[in-house]
GROMACS .gro file of C-alpha atoms in nm:
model
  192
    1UNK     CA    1  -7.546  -3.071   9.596
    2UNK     CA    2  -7.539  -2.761   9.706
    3UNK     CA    3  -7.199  -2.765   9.896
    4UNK     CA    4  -7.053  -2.862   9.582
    5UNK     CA    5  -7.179  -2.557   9.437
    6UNK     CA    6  -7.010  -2.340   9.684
    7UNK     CA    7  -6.699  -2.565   9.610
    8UNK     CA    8  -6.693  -2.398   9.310
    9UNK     CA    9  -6.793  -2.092   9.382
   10UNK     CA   10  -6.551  -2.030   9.593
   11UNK     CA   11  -6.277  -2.187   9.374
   12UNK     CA   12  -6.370  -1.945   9.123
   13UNK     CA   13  -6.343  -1.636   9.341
   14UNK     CA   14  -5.996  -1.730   9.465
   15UNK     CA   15  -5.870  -1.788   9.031
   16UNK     CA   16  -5.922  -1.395   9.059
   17UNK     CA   17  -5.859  -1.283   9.331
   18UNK     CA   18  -5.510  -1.447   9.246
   19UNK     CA   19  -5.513  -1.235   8.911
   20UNK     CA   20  -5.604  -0.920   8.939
   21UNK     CA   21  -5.361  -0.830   9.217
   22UNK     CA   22  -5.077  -0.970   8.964
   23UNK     CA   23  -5.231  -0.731   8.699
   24UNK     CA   24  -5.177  -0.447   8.896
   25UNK     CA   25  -4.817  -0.513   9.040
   26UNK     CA   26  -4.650  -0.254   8.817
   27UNK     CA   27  -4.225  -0.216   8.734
   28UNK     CA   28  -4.038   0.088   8.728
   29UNK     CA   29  -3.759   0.183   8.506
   30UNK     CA   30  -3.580   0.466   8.394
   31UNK     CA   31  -3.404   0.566   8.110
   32UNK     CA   32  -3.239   0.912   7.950
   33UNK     CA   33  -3.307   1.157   7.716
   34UNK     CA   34  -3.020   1.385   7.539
   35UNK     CA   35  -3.134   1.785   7.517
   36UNK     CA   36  -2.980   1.983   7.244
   37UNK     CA   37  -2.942   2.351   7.164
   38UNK     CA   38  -2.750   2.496   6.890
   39UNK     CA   39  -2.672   2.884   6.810
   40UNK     CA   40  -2.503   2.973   6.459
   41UNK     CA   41  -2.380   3.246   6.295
   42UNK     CA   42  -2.702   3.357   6.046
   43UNK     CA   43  -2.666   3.328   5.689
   44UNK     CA   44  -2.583   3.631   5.444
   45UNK     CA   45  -2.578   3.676   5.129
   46UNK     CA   46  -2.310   3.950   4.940
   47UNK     CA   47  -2.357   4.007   4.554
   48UNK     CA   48  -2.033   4.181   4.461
   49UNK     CA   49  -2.082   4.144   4.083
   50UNK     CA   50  -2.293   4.305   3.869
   51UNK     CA   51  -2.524   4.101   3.567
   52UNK     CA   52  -2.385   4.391   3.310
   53UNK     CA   53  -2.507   4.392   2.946
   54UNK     CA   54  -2.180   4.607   2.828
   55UNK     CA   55  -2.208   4.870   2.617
   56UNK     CA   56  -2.453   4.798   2.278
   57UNK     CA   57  -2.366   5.015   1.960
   58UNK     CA   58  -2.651   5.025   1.695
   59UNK     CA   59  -2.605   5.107   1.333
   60UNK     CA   60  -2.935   5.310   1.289
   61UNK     CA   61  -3.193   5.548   1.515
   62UNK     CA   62  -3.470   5.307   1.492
   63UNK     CA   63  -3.419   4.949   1.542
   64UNK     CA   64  -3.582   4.736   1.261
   65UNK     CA   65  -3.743   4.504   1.547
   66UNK     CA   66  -3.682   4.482   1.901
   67UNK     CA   67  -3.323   4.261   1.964
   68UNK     CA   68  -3.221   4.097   2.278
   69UNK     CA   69  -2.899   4.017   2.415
   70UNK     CA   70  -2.816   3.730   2.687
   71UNK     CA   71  -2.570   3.705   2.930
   72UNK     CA   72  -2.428   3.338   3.030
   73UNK     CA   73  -2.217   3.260   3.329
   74UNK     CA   74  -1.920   3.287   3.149
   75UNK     CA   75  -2.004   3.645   3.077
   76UNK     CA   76  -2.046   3.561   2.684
   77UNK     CA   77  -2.310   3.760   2.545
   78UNK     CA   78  -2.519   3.631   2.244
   79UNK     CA   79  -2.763   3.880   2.043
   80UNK     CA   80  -3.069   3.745   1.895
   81UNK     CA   81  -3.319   3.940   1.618
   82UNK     CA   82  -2.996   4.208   1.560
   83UNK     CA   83  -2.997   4.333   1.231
   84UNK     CA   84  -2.905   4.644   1.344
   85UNK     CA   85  -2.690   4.600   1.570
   86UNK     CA   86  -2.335   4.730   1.524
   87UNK     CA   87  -2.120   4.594   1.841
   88UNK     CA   88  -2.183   4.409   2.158
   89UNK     CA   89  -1.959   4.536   2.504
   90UNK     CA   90  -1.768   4.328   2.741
   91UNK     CA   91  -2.076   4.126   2.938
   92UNK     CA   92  -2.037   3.951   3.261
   93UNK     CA   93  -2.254   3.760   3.488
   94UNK     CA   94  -2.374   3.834   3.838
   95UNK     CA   95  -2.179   3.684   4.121
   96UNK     CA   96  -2.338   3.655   4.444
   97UNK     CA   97  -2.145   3.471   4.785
   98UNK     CA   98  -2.337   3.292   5.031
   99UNK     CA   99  -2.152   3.311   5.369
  100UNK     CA  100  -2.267   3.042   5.703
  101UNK     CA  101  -2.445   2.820   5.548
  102UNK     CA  102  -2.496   2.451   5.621
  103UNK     CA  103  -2.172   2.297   5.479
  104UNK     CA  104  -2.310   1.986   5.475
  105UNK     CA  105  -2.651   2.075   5.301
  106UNK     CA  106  -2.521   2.098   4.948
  107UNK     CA  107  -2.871   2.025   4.766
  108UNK     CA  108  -3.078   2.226   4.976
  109UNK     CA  109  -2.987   2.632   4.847
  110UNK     CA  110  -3.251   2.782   4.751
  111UNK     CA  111  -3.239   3.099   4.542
  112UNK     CA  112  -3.489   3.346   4.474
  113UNK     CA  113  -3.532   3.680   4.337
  114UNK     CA  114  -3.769   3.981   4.389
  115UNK     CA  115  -3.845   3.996   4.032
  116UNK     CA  116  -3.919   3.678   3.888
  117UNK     CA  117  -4.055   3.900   3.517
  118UNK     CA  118  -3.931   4.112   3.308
  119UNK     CA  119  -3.832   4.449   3.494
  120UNK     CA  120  -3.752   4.769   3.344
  121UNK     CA  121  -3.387   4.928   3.422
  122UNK     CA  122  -3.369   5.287   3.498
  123UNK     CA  123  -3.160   5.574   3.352
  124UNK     CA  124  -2.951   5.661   3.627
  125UNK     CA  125  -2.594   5.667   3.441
  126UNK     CA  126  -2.397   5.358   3.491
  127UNK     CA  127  -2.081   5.180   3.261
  128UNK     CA  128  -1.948   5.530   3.293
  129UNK     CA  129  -2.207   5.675   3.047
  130UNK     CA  130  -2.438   5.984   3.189
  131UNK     CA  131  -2.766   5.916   3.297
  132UNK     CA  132  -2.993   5.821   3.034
  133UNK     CA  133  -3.370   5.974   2.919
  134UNK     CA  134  -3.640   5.696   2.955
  135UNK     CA  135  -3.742   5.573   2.599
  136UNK     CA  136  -4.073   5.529   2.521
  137UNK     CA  137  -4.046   5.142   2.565
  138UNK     CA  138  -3.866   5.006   2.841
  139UNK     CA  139  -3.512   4.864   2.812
  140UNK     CA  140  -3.632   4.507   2.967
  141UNK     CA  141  -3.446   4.281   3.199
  142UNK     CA  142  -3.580   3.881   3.250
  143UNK     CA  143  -3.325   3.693   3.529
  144UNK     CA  144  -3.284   3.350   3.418
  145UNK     CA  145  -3.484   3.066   3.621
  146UNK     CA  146  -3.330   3.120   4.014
  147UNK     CA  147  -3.440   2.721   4.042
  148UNK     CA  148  -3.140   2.620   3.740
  149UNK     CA  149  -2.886   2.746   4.012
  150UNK     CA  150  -2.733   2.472   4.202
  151UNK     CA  151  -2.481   2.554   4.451
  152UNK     CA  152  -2.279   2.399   4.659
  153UNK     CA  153  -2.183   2.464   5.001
  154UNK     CA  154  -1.794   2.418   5.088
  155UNK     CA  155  -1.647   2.327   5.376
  156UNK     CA  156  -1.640   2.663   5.559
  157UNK     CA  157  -2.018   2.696   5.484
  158UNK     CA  158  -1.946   2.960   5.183
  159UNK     CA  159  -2.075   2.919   4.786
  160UNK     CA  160  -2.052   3.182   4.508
  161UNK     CA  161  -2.316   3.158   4.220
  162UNK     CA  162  -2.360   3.347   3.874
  163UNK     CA  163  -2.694   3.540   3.799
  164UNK     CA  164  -2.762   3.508   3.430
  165UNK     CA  165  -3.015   3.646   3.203
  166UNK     CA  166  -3.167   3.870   2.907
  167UNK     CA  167  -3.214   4.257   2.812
  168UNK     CA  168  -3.444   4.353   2.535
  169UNK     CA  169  -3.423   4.655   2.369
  170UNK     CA  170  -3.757   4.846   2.227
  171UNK     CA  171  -3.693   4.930   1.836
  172UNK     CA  172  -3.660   5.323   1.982
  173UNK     CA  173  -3.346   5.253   2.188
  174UNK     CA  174  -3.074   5.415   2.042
  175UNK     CA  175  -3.212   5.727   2.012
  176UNK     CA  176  -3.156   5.770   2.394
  177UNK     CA  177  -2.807   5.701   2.471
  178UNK     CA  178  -2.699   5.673   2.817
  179UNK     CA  179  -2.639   5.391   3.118
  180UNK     CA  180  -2.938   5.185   3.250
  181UNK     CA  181  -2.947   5.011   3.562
  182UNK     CA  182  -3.159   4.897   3.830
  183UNK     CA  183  -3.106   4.628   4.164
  184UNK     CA  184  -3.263   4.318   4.223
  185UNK     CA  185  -3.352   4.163   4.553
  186UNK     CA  186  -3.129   3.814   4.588
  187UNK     CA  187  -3.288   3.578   4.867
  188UNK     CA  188  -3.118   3.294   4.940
  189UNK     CA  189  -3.235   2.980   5.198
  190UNK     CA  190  -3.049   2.749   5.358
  191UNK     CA  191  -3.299   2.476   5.472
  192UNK     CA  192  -3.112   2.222   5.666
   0.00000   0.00000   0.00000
């Protein structure tokens, strides 16, 4: 009985040593992998418009209440609280040009400026009036929302956009005539 034990035994032993030597037989195989590297031409940004309010003309010294006056892309301007206003100038939108950008990545432009609140404009003489004296309240800029301008990106990787928004003028405005104006920072990113 005890042969037949050793039978086994041994029957046993040879079942693995048959299968672990199978388990580590191992297979080669190769294959290849594609390396890329792109350089482009970096993106820039020109704004060769100015977001001008034209020239206001006010019927009294002292404004009744403080007025404000938009600016749409077509360059329309619309005055709001303006009793006393007398005349609105020729308005007109910013225009900004985005050059190398992603022609294919029409829905990713993102726009951003440097002041995303109101901002006071200095009086440093522009429209071809002289400089102006600072009024006691600030002649007050607010850029309409950067994220409600959509561009899209041509075929040569170029897209101009319009820079809207509103000027409000304190109730002490026209007693200190001149020309206002100021800069904004424009940032614009091309995410592919």
């Amino acid at each position: 009985m005890q042969n037949n034990r050793l039978k086994d035994y041994r029957s046993y032993v040879c079942v693995i040593a048959f299968m672990v030597p199978g388990v580590a037989l191992a297979a080669s195989a190769s294959g290849e992998l594609e390396v890329q590297a792109g350089i482009d031409n970096s993106i820039t940004v020109v704004c060769n418009q100015a977001l001008s309010f034209g020239i206001t003309t006010f019927t009294t010294d002292a404004l009744s209440t403080e007025m404000t006056v938009a600016v749409d892309e077509s360059g329309a301007l619309t005055a709001t609280d303006a009793p006393d206003l007398s005349s609105l100038g020729n308005g007109q939108a910013g225009e900004c040009t985005l050059f190398n950008a992603t022609p294919s990545n029409e829905t990713n432009i993102g726009v951003t400026f440097s002041e995303t609140s109101e901002f006071a404009l200095d009086g440093d003489g522009v429209l071809g009036l002289a400089s102006a004296g600072s009024p006691s309240d600030d002649l007050l800029v607010t850029l309409d929302s950067a994220s409600e301008i959509t561009p899209e990106v041509d075929g040569n990787g170029q897209v101009t956009f319009n820079v809207t928004g509103s000027l409000k003028f304190p109730t002490n405005a026209p007693t200190n005539p001149g020309g206002y104006g100021g800069t904004v920072d424009v940032t614009v990113n091309d995410s592919p």
